Tab-separated table of N, CA and C in Angstrom:
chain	number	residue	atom	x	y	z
A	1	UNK	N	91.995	9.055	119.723
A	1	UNK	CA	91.059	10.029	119.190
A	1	UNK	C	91.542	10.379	117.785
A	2	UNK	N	90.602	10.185	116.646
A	2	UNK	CA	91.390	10.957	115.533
A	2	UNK	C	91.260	12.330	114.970
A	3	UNK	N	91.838	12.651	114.455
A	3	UNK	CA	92.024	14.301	113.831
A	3	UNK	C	90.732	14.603	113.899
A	4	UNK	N	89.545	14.136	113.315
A	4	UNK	CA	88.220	14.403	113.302
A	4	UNK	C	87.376	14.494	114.585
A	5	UNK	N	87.619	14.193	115.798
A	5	UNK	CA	87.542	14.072	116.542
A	5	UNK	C	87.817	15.498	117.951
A	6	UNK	N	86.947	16.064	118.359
A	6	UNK	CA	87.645	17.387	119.032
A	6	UNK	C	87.351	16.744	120.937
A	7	UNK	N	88.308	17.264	121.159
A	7	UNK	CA	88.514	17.014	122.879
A	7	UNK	C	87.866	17.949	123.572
A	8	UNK	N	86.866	17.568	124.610
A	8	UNK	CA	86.169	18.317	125.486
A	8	UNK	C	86.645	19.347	126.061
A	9	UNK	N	86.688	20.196	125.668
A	9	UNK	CA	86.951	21.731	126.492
A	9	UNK	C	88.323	22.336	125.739
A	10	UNK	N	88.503	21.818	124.453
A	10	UNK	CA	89.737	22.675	123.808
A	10	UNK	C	88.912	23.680	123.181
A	11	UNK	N	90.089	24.332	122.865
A	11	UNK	CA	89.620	25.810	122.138
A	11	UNK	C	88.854	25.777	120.824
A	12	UNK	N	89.271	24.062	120.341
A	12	UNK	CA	88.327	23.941	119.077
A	12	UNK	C	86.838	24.038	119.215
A	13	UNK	N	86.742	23.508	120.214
A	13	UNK	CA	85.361	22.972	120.893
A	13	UNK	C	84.165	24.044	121.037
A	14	UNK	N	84.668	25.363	121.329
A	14	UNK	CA	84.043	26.446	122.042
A	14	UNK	C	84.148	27.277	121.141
A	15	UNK	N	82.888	28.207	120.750
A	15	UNK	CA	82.635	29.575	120.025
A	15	UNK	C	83.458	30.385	119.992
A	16	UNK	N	83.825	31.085	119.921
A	16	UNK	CA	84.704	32.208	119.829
A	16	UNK	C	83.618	33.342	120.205
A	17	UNK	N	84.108	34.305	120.958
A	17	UNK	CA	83.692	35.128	122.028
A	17	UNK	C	83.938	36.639	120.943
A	18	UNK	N	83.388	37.581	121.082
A	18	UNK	CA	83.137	38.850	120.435
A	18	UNK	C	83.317	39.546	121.654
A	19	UNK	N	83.092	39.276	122.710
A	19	UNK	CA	83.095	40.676	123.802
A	19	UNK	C	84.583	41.019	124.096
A	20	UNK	N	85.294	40.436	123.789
A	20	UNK	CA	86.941	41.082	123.402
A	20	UNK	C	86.380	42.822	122.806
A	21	UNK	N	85.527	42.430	121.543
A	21	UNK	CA	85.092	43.877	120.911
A	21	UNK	C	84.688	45.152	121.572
A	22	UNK	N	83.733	45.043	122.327
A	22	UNK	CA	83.640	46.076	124.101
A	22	UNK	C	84.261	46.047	125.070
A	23	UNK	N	85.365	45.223	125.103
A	23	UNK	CA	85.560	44.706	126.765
A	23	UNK	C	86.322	46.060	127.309
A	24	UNK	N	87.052	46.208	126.820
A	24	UNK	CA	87.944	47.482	126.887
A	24	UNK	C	87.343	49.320	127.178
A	25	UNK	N	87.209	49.858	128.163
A	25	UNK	CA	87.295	50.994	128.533
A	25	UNK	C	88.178	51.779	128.451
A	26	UNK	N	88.351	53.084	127.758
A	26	UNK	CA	89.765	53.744	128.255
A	26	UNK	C	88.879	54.704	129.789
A	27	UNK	N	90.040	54.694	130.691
A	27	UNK	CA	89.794	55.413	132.089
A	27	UNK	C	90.573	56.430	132.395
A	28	UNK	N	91.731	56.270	131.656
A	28	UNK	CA	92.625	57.611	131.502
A	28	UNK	C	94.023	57.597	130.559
A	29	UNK	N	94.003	58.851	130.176
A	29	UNK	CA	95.197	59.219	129.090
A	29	UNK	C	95.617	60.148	129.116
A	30	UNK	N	97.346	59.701	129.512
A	30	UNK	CA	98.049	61.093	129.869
A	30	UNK	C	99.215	60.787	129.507
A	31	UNK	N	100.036	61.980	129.113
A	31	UNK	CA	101.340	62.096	128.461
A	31	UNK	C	102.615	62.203	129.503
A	32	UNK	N	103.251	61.696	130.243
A	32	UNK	CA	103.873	62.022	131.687
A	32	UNK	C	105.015	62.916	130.829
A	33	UNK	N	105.451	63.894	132.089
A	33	UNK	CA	106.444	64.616	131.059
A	33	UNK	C	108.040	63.758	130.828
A	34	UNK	N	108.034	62.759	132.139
A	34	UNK	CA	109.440	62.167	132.407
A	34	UNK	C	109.401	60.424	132.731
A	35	UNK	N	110.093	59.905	132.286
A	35	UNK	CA	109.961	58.237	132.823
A	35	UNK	C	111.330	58.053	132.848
A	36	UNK	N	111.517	58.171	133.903
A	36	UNK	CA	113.234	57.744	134.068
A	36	UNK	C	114.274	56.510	133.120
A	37	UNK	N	115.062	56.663	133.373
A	37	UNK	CA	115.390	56.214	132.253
A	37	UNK	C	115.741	54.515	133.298
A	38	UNK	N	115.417	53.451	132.709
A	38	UNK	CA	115.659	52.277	133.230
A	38	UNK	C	114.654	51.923	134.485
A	39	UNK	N	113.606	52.971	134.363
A	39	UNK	CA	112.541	52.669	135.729
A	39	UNK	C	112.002	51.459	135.611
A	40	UNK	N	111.821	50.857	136.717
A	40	UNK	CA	111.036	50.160	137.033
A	40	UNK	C	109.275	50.592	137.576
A	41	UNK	N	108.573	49.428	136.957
A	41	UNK	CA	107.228	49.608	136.691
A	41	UNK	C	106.815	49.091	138.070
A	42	UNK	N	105.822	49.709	139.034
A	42	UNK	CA	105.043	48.413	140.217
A	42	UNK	C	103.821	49.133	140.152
A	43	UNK	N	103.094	47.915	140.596
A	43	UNK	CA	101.538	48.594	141.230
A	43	UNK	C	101.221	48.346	142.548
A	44	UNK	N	100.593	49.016	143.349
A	44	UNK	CA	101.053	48.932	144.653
A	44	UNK	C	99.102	48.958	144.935
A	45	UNK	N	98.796	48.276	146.003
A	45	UNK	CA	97.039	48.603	146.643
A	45	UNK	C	97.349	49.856	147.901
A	46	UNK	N	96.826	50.353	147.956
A	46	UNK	CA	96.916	51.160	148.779
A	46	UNK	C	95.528	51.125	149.983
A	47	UNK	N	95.433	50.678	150.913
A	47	UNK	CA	93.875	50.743	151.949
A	47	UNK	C	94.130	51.815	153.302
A	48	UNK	N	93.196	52.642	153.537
A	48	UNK	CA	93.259	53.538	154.296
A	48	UNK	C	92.038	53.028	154.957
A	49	UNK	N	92.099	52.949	156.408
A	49	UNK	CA	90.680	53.290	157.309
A	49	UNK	C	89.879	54.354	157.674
A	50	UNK	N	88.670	54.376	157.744
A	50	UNK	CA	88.078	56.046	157.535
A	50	UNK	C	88.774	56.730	158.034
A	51	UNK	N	88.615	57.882	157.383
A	51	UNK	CA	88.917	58.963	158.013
A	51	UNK	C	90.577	59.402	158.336
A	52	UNK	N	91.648	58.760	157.971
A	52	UNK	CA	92.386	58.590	157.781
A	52	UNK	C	93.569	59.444	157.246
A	53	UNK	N	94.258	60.305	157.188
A	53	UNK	CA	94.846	61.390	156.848
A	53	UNK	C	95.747	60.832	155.334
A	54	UNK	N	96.116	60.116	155.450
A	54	UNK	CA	96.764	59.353	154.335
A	54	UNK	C	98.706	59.346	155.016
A	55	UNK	N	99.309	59.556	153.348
A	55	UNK	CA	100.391	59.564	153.386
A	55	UNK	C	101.372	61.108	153.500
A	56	UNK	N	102.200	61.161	154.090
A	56	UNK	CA	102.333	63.121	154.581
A	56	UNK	C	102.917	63.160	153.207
A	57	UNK	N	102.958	64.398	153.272
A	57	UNK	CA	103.539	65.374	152.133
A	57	UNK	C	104.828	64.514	151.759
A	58	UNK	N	104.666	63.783	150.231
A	58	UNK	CA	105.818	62.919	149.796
A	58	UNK	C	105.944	63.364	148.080
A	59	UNK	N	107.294	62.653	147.359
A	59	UNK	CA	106.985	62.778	146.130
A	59	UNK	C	107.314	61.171	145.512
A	60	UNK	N	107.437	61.086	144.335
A	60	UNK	CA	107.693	59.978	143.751
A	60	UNK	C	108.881	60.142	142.608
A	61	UNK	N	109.792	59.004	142.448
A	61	UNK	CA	110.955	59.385	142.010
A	61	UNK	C	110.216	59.299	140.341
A	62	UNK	N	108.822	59.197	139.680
A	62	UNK	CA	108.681	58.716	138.151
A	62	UNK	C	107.602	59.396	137.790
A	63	UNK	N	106.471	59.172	137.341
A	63	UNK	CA	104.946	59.333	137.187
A	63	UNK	C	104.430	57.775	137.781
A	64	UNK	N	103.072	58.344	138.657
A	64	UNK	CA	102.333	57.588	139.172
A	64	UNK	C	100.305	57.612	138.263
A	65	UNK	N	100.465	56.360	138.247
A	65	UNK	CA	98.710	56.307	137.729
A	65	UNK	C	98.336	55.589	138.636
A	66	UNK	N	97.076	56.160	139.154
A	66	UNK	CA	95.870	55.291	139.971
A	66	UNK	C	94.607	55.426	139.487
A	67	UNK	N	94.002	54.176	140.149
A	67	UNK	CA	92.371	53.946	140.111
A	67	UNK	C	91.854	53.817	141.441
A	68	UNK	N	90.565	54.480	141.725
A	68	UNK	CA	89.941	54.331	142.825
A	68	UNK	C	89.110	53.380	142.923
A	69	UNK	N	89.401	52.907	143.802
A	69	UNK	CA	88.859	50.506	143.997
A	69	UNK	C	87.669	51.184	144.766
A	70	UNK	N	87.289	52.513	146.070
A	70	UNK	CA	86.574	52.191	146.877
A	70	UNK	C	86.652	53.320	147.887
A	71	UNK	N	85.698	53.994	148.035
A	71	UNK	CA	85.825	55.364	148.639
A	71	UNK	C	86.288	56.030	147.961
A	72	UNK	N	86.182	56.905	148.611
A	72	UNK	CA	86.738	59.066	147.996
A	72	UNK	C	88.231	59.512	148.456
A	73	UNK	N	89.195	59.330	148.165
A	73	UNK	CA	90.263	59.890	148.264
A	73	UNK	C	90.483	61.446	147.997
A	74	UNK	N	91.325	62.325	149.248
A	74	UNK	CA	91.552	63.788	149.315
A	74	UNK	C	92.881	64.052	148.811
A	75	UNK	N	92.589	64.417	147.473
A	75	UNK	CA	93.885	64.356	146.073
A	75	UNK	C	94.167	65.550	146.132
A	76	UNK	N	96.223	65.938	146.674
A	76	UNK	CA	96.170	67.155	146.163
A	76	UNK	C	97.639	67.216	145.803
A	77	UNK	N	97.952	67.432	144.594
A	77	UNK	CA	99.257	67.825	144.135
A	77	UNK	C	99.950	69.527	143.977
A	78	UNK	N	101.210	69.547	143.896
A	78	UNK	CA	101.712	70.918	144.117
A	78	UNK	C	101.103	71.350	143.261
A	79	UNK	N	100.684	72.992	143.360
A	79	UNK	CA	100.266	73.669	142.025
A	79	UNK	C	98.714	73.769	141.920
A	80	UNK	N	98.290	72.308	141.904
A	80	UNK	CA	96.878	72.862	142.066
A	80	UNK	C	95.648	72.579	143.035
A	81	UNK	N	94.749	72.482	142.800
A	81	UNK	CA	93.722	72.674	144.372
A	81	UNK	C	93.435	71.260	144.618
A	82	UNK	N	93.117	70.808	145.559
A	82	UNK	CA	93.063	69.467	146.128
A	82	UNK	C	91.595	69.592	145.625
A	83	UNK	N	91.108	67.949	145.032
A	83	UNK	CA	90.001	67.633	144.830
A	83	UNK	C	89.870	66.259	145.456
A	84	UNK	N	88.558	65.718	144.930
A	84	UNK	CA	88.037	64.555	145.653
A	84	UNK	C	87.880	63.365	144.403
A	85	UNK	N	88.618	62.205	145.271
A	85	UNK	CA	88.733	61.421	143.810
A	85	UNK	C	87.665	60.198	144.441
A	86	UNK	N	86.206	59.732	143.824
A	86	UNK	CA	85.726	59.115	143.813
A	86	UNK	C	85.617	57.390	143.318
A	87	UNK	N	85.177	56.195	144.201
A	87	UNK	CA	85.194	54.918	143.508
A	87	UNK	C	85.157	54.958	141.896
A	88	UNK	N	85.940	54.734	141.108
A	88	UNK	CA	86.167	54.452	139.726
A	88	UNK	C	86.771	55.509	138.656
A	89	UNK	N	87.119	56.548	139.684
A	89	UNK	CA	87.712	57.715	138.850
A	89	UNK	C	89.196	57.081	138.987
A	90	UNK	N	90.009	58.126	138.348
A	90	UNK	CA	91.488	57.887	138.093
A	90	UNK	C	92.151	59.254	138.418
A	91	UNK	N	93.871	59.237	138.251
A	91	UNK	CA	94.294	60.082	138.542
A	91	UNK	C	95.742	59.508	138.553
A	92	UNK	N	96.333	60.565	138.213
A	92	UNK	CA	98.209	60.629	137.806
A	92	UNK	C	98.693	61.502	138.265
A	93	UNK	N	99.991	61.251	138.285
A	93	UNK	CA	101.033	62.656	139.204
A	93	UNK	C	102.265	62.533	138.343
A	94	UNK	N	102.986	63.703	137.924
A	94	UNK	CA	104.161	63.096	137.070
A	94	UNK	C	105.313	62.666	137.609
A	95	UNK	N	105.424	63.098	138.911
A	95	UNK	CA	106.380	62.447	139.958
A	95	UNK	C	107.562	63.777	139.610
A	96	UNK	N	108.984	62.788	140.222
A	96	UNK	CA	110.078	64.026	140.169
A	96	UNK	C	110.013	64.812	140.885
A	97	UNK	N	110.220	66.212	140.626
A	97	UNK	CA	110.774	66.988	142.151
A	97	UNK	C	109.005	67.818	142.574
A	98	UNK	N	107.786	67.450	142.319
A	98	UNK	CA	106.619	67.812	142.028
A	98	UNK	C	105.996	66.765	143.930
A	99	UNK	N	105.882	67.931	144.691
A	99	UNK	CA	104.984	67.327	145.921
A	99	UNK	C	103.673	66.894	145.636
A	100	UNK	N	103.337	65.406	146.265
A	100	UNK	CA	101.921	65.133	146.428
A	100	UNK	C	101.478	65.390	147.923
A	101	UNK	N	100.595	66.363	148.506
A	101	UNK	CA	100.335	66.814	149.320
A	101	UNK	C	99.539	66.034	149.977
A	102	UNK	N	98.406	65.755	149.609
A	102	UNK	CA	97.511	65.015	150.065
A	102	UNK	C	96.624	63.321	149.439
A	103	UNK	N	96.625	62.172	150.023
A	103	UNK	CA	95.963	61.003	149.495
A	103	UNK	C	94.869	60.357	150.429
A	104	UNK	N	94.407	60.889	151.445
A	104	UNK	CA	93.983	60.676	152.664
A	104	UNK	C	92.726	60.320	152.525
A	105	UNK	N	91.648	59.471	153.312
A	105	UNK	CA	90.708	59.197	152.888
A	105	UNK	C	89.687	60.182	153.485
A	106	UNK	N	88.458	60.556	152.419
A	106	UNK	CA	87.887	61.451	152.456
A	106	UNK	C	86.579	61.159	153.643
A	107	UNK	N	86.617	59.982	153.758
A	107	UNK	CA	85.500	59.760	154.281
A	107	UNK	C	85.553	58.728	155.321
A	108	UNK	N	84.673	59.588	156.629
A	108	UNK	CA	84.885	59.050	158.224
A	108	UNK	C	83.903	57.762	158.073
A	109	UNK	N	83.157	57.112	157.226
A	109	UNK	CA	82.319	56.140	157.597
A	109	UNK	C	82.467	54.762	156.616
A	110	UNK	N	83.410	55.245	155.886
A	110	UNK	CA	84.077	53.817	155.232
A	110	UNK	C	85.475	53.900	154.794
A	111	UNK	N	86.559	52.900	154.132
A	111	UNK	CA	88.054	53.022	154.220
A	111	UNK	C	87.475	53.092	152.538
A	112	UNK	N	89.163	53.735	152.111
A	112	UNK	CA	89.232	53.896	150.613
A	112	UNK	C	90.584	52.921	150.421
A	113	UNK	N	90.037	52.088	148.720
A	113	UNK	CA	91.166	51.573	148.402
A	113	UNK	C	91.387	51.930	147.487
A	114	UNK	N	92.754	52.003	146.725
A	114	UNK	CA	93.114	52.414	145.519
A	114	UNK	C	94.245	51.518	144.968
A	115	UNK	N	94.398	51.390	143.518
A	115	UNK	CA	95.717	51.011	143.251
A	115	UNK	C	96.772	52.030	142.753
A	116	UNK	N	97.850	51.890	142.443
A	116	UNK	CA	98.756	53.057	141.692
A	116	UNK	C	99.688	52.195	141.176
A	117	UNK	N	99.814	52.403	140.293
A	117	UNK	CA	101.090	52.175	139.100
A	117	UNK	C	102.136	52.901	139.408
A	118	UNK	N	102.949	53.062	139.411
A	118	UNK	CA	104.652	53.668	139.594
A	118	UNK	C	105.260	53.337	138.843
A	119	UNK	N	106.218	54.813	137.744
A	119	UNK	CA	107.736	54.045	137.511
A	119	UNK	C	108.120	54.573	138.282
A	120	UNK	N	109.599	53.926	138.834
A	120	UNK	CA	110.680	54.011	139.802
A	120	UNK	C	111.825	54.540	139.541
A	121	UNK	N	112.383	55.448	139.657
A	121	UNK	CA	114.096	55.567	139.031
A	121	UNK	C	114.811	54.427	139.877
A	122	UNK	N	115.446	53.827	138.810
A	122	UNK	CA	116.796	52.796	139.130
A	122	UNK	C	117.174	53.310	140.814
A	123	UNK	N	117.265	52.405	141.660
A	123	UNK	CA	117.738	52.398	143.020
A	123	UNK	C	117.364	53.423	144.199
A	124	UNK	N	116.134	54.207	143.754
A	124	UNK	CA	115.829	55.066	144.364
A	124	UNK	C	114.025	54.025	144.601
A	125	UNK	N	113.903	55.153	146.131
A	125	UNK	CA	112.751	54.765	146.464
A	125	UNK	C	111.390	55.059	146.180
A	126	UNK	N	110.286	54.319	146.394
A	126	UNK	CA	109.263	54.758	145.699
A	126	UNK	C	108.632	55.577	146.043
A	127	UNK	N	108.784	55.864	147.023
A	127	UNK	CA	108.404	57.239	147.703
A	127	UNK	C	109.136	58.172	148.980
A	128	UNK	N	109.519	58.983	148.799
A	128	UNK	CA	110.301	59.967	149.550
A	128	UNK	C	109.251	60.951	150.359
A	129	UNK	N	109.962	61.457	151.784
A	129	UNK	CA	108.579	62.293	152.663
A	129	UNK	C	109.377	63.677	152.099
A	130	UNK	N	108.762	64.199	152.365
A	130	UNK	CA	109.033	65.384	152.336
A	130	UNK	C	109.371	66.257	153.411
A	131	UNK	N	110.460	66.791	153.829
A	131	UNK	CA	110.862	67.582	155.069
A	131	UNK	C	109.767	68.459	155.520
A	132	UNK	N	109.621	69.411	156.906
A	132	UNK	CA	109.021	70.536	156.902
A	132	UNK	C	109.902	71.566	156.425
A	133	UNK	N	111.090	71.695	156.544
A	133	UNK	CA	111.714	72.940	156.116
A	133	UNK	C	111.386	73.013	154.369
A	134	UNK	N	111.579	71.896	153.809
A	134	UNK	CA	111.079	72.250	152.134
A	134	UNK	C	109.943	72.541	152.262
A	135	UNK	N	108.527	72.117	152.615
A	135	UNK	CA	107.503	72.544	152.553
A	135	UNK	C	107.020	74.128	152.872
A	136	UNK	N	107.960	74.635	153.477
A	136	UNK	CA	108.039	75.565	154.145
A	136	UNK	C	108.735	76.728	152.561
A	137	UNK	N	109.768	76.495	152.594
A	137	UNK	CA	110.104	77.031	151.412
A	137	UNK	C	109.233	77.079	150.306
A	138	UNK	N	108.543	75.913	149.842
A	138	UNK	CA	107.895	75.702	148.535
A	138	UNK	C	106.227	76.682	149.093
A	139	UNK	N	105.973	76.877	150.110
A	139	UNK	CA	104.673	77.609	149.959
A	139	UNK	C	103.827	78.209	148.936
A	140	UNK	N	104.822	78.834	148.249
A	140	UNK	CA	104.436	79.996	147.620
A	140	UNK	C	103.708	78.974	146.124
A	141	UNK	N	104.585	77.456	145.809
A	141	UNK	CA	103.749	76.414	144.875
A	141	UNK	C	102.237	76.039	145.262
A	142	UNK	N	102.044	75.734	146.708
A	142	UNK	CA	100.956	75.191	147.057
A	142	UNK	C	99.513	75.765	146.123
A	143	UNK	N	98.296	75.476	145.830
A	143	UNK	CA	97.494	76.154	145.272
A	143	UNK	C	96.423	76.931	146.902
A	144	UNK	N	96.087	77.573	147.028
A	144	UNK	CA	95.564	78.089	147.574
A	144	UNK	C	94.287	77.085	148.389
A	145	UNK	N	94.467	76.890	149.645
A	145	UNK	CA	93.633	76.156	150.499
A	145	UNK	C	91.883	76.895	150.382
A	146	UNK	N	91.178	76.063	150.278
A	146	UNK	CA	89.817	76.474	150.666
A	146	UNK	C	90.033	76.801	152.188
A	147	UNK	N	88.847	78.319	152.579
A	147	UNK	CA	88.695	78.759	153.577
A	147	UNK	C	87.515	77.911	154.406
A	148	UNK	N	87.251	78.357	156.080
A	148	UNK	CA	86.652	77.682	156.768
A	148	UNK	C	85.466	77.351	156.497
């Protein structure tokens, strides 16, 4: 083949694409207050079956980012009021000594999936439960439960 000559399906061959220019969404932006020092980065899927309570009262040794793949997740971190995180919303936790209370799926007639990003502190785990006796102590953080 000579120089003049272009090969079926190289990059010479083909237009050059512009939707690079839109492709990109931002979905969330947040400043974490802490990233351990030497953390390690993972992303983890997370699938719950309806109705599903989630994961108990745990924390994370870094800041965590997620996206909701699918269903409504029941989001509630120390401090403030548990909300409802819907297919394509997002959501972060800064991790550290900060309880995530609730991740449970919101809804009895389909499963929720999500992903989450994690950093990790060096040799520690990615997620820790949380005792009842701390929970017990920390009350007074919780944000105030909706009534019946």
């Amino acid at each position: 083949m000579s120089n003049n000559e272009k090969a079926a399906g190289s990059t010479e061959s083909r237009p050059r694409s512009e939707a690079w220019k839109t492709a990109l969404t931002m979905l969330q932006s947040a400043k974490p207050p802490f990233v351990p020092e030497g953390a390690e980065a993972m992303t983890v899927l997370v699938e719950f079956p309806p109705g599903d309570p989630g994961t108990p009262p745990h924390r994370h040794s870094g800041p965590a980012f997620g996206y909701m793949l699918e269903g409504e997740m029941l989001f509630e971190l120390e401090g403030e009021p548990e909300r409802v995180i819907k297919a394509g919303e997002t959501f972060w936790e800064p991790g550290g000594d900060v309880i995530h209370y609730q991740d449970g799926n919101n809804r009895t007639d389909s499963p929720s999936r999500f992903l989450v990003t994690m950093m990790c502190a060096p040799g520690q785990p990615m997620l820790t439960l949380v005792e009842e006796d701390e929970l017990a102590q920390r009350q007074h953080l919780r944000a105030p439960r909706p009534g019946p």
